[in-house]
């Protein structure tokens, strides 16, 4: 009665479906599984009805999940089984005979593509954040390094403006001063952006 389905449905949906199915009685003894589950966990080929699946290490994950479920302990994230380069999500549930709980079954869903995609997205996001931090650090350091020689140039140019008498030299010096101040303003703006990104910008009412 726990496995009472037509042969056609059993063959097409249960036996060769994409998902593994493992059934247990109410004492958590193994009953039956489909071929997909046996491909995922080859040791199931040796399992017999009414036996406890505790001998093989590869059963450790599914037994742990079954025990948690039977004790009404629900984990925040679904248990995951990694086998033969694939990732399976373990989803437990009750087998019902009418309204009576007569056993358990575990579904092994192949979520390899979804998990790998999620990992790739996470790695890409972390790489983007790292690149953004590297860019901000580079701009901040370069801005400081560039501002120092610009200040030196402006300082020496100020000396020329004070001491030179030749009108042509004074004109050149004024052009240097204007360009230098413009460049210094750009560097200061870059530093401001770096401060904003680092959360170090202070707003001063003025």
Short mmCIF file of C-alpha atoms in Angstrom, two decimals:
data_model
loop_
_atom_site.label_atom_id
_atom_site.label_comp_id
_atom_site.label_asym_id
_atom_site.label_seq_id
_atom_site.Cartn_x
_atom_site.Cartn_y
_atom_site.Cartn_z
CA UNK A 1 0.00 0.00 0.00
CA UNK A 2 2.96 2.35 0.54
CA UNK A 3 4.01 1.90 -3.08
CA UNK A 4 0.73 1.19 -4.84
CA UNK A 5 0.94 2.86 -8.27
CA UNK A 6 0.36 1.69 -11.81
CA UNK A 7 3.33 0.16 -13.59
CA UNK A 8 3.25 2.79 -16.35
CA UNK A 9 3.48 5.73 -13.96
CA UNK A 10 6.13 3.99 -11.89
CA UNK A 11 8.24 3.36 -14.98
CA UNK A 12 8.02 6.79 -16.55
CA UNK A 13 7.70 9.21 -13.64
CA UNK A 14 9.00 7.52 -10.52
CA UNK A 15 11.76 5.25 -11.82
CA UNK A 16 13.43 7.37 -14.51
CA UNK A 17 12.51 10.91 -13.51
CA UNK A 18 15.04 13.67 -12.97
CA UNK A 19 14.59 13.52 -9.20
CA UNK A 20 15.63 10.82 -6.79
CA UNK A 21 13.01 9.36 -4.45
CA UNK A 22 13.79 7.37 -1.28
CA UNK A 23 10.98 5.99 0.89
CA UNK A 24 11.11 4.98 4.58
CA UNK A 25 8.57 3.55 7.01
CA UNK A 26 7.59 5.35 10.20
CA UNK A 27 10.55 3.78 12.01
CA UNK A 28 12.86 5.29 9.37
CA UNK A 29 13.67 1.91 7.88
CA UNK A 30 14.37 1.85 4.17
CA UNK A 31 11.49 0.70 1.95
CA UNK A 32 12.13 1.46 -1.70
CA UNK A 33 13.73 3.98 -4.03
CA UNK A 34 13.69 4.76 -7.73
CA UNK A 35 16.47 4.20 -10.25
CA UNK A 36 17.46 7.86 -10.23
CA UNK A 37 18.18 7.66 -6.49
CA UNK A 38 20.32 4.57 -7.09
CA UNK A 39 22.33 6.47 -9.68
CA UNK A 40 22.87 9.28 -7.23
CA UNK A 41 23.70 6.95 -4.32
CA UNK A 42 25.00 3.65 -5.78
CA UNK A 43 25.02 1.99 -2.33
CA UNK A 44 21.21 1.97 -2.51
CA UNK A 45 21.54 -0.91 -4.97
CA UNK A 46 22.59 -3.07 -2.02
CA UNK A 47 19.90 -1.76 0.34
CA UNK A 48 17.08 -4.11 1.29
CA UNK A 49 13.60 -3.35 2.57
CA UNK A 50 13.21 -2.87 6.34
CA UNK A 51 16.91 -2.18 6.90
CA UNK A 52 18.39 0.90 8.55
CA UNK A 53 20.61 2.90 6.19
CA UNK A 54 23.45 3.56 8.60
CA UNK A 55 26.30 1.41 7.32
CA UNK A 56 27.51 3.42 4.31
CA UNK A 57 29.07 6.89 4.80
CA UNK A 58 27.22 8.21 1.74
CA UNK A 59 23.91 7.76 3.62
CA UNK A 60 25.02 10.05 6.44
CA UNK A 61 23.58 13.20 4.86
CA UNK A 62 20.15 11.80 4.03
CA UNK A 63 19.79 10.10 7.43
CA UNK A 64 20.71 13.36 9.17
CA UNK A 65 18.08 15.20 7.12
CA UNK A 66 15.48 12.49 7.87
CA UNK A 67 16.21 12.63 11.60
CA UNK A 68 15.84 16.41 11.70
CA UNK A 69 12.54 16.24 9.85
CA UNK A 70 11.14 13.46 12.04
CA UNK A 71 12.01 15.53 15.12
CA UNK A 72 10.25 18.57 13.64
CA UNK A 73 13.54 20.43 13.36
CA UNK A 74 13.37 22.60 10.26
CA UNK A 75 16.68 24.01 9.04
CA UNK A 76 16.76 27.52 7.61
CA UNK A 77 18.41 26.36 4.39
CA UNK A 78 17.62 23.06 2.62
CA UNK A 79 20.13 20.26 3.16
CA UNK A 80 22.35 19.71 0.16
CA UNK A 81 24.04 16.54 -1.05
CA UNK A 82 27.06 16.84 -3.34
CA UNK A 83 27.66 13.66 -5.29
CA UNK A 84 29.63 12.92 -8.46
CA UNK A 85 30.10 16.58 -9.29
CA UNK A 86 26.40 17.36 -8.91
CA UNK A 87 24.44 19.16 -6.21
CA UNK A 88 21.14 17.77 -4.93
CA UNK A 89 18.70 19.50 -2.61
CA UNK A 90 17.18 17.09 -0.08
CA UNK A 91 13.49 17.74 0.61
CA UNK A 92 11.78 15.44 3.17
CA UNK A 93 8.05 14.88 3.54
CA UNK A 94 5.53 12.48 5.06
CA UNK A 95 3.94 9.52 3.30
CA UNK A 96 0.27 9.45 4.11
CA UNK A 97 -2.24 6.62 4.20
CA UNK A 98 -5.35 8.74 4.14
CA UNK A 99 -4.69 11.21 6.95
CA UNK A 100 -2.31 8.90 8.81
CA UNK A 101 1.43 9.45 8.66
CA UNK A 102 2.80 6.04 7.77
CA UNK A 103 6.32 6.89 6.68
CA UNK A 104 8.66 9.38 5.07
CA UNK A 105 10.11 10.06 1.68
CA UNK A 106 13.07 12.15 0.56
CA UNK A 107 13.18 13.95 -2.78
CA UNK A 108 16.63 14.57 -4.26
CA UNK A 109 16.31 17.54 -6.61
CA UNK A 110 19.17 18.25 -9.02
CA UNK A 111 19.96 21.93 -8.41
CA UNK A 112 23.47 21.86 -9.86
CA UNK A 113 22.85 24.53 -12.50
CA UNK A 114 21.06 26.86 -10.09
CA UNK A 115 23.72 26.50 -7.39
CA UNK A 116 26.60 26.95 -9.83
CA UNK A 117 24.90 30.01 -11.32
CA UNK A 118 24.38 31.44 -7.81
CA UNK A 119 28.05 30.82 -7.00
CA UNK A 120 29.13 32.50 -10.23
CA UNK A 121 26.94 35.51 -9.47
CA UNK A 122 28.34 35.70 -5.94
CA UNK A 123 31.92 35.45 -7.23
CA UNK A 124 31.19 38.11 -9.86
CA UNK A 125 29.68 40.42 -7.24
CA UNK A 126 32.66 39.94 -4.92
CA UNK A 127 35.05 40.57 -7.81
CA UNK A 128 33.17 43.76 -8.73
CA UNK A 129 33.27 44.99 -5.12
CA UNK A 130 36.99 44.21 -4.90
CA UNK A 131 37.63 46.04 -8.19
CA UNK A 132 35.65 49.04 -6.96
CA UNK A 133 37.64 49.15 -3.73
CA UNK A 134 40.90 48.80 -5.67
CA UNK A 135 39.85 51.64 -7.95
CA UNK A 136 38.95 53.88 -5.01
CA UNK A 137 42.21 53.06 -3.23
CA UNK A 138 44.20 53.70 -6.40
CA UNK A 139 42.50 57.05 -7.02
CA UNK A 140 42.99 58.15 -3.44
CA UNK A 141 46.67 57.22 -3.39
CA UNK A 142 47.37 58.66 -6.83
CA UNK A 143 45.51 61.86 -5.93
CA UNK A 144 47.68 62.32 -2.86
CA UNK A 145 50.83 61.53 -4.82
CA UNK A 146 49.93 63.93 -7.65
CA UNK A 147 48.78 66.73 -5.38
CA UNK A 148 52.16 66.94 -3.65
CA UNK A 149 54.19 67.82 -6.78
CA UNK A 150 51.42 70.14 -8.02
CA UNK A 151 51.62 72.09 -4.77
CA UNK A 152 55.38 72.26 -5.22
CA UNK A 153 54.97 73.59 -8.77
CA UNK A 154 52.42 76.19 -7.65
CA UNK A 155 54.69 77.22 -4.78
CA UNK A 156 57.71 77.71 -7.05
CA UNK A 157 55.52 79.51 -9.58
CA UNK A 158 54.40 81.88 -6.82
CA UNK A 159 58.08 82.70 -6.22
CA UNK A 160 58.49 83.47 -9.92
CA UNK A 161 55.47 85.79 -9.84
CA UNK A 162 56.98 87.65 -6.89
CA UNK A 163 60.53 87.96 -8.17
CA UNK A 164 60.30 88.13 -11.99
CA UNK A 165 60.21 91.53 -13.68
CA UNK A 166 59.96 90.45 -17.34
CA UNK A 167 56.31 90.85 -18.52
CA UNK A 168 56.58 87.79 -20.82
CA UNK A 169 57.82 85.58 -17.97
CA UNK A 170 55.07 86.91 -15.68
CA UNK A 171 52.46 86.04 -18.34
CA UNK A 172 53.85 82.50 -18.64
CA UNK A 173 53.87 82.20 -14.87
CA UNK A 174 50.24 83.33 -14.56
CA UNK A 175 49.21 80.72 -17.14
CA UNK A 176 51.09 78.08 -15.15
CA UNK A 177 49.35 79.20 -11.97
CA UNK A 178 45.87 79.09 -13.59
CA UNK A 179 46.42 75.64 -15.08
CA UNK A 180 47.99 74.33 -11.88
CA UNK A 181 45.06 75.50 -9.75
CA UNK A 182 42.58 73.93 -12.20
CA UNK A 183 44.47 70.63 -12.03
CA UNK A 184 44.63 70.83 -8.23
CA UNK A 185 40.86 71.42 -8.13
CA UNK A 186 40.29 68.28 -10.23
CA UNK A 187 42.53 66.24 -7.93
CA UNK A 188 40.65 67.51 -4.89
CA UNK A 189 37.36 66.52 -6.53
CA UNK A 190 38.67 62.99 -7.10
CA UNK A 191 39.67 62.83 -3.44
CA UNK A 192 36.16 63.96 -2.48
CA UNK A 193 34.63 61.12 -4.52
CA UNK A 194 36.97 58.66 -2.82
CA UNK A 195 35.90 59.98 0.57
CA UNK A 196 32.23 59.64 -0.38
CA UNK A 197 32.73 56.02 -1.49
CA UNK A 198 34.57 55.23 1.74
CA UNK A 199 31.87 56.91 3.84
CA UNK A 200 34.38 59.45 5.17
CA UNK A 201 32.86 62.60 3.70
CA UNK A 202 31.75 65.10 6.34
CA UNK A 203 29.06 67.63 5.51
CA UNK A 204 29.77 71.05 7.00
CA UNK A 205 26.94 73.63 6.94
CA UNK A 206 28.34 76.76 5.31
#
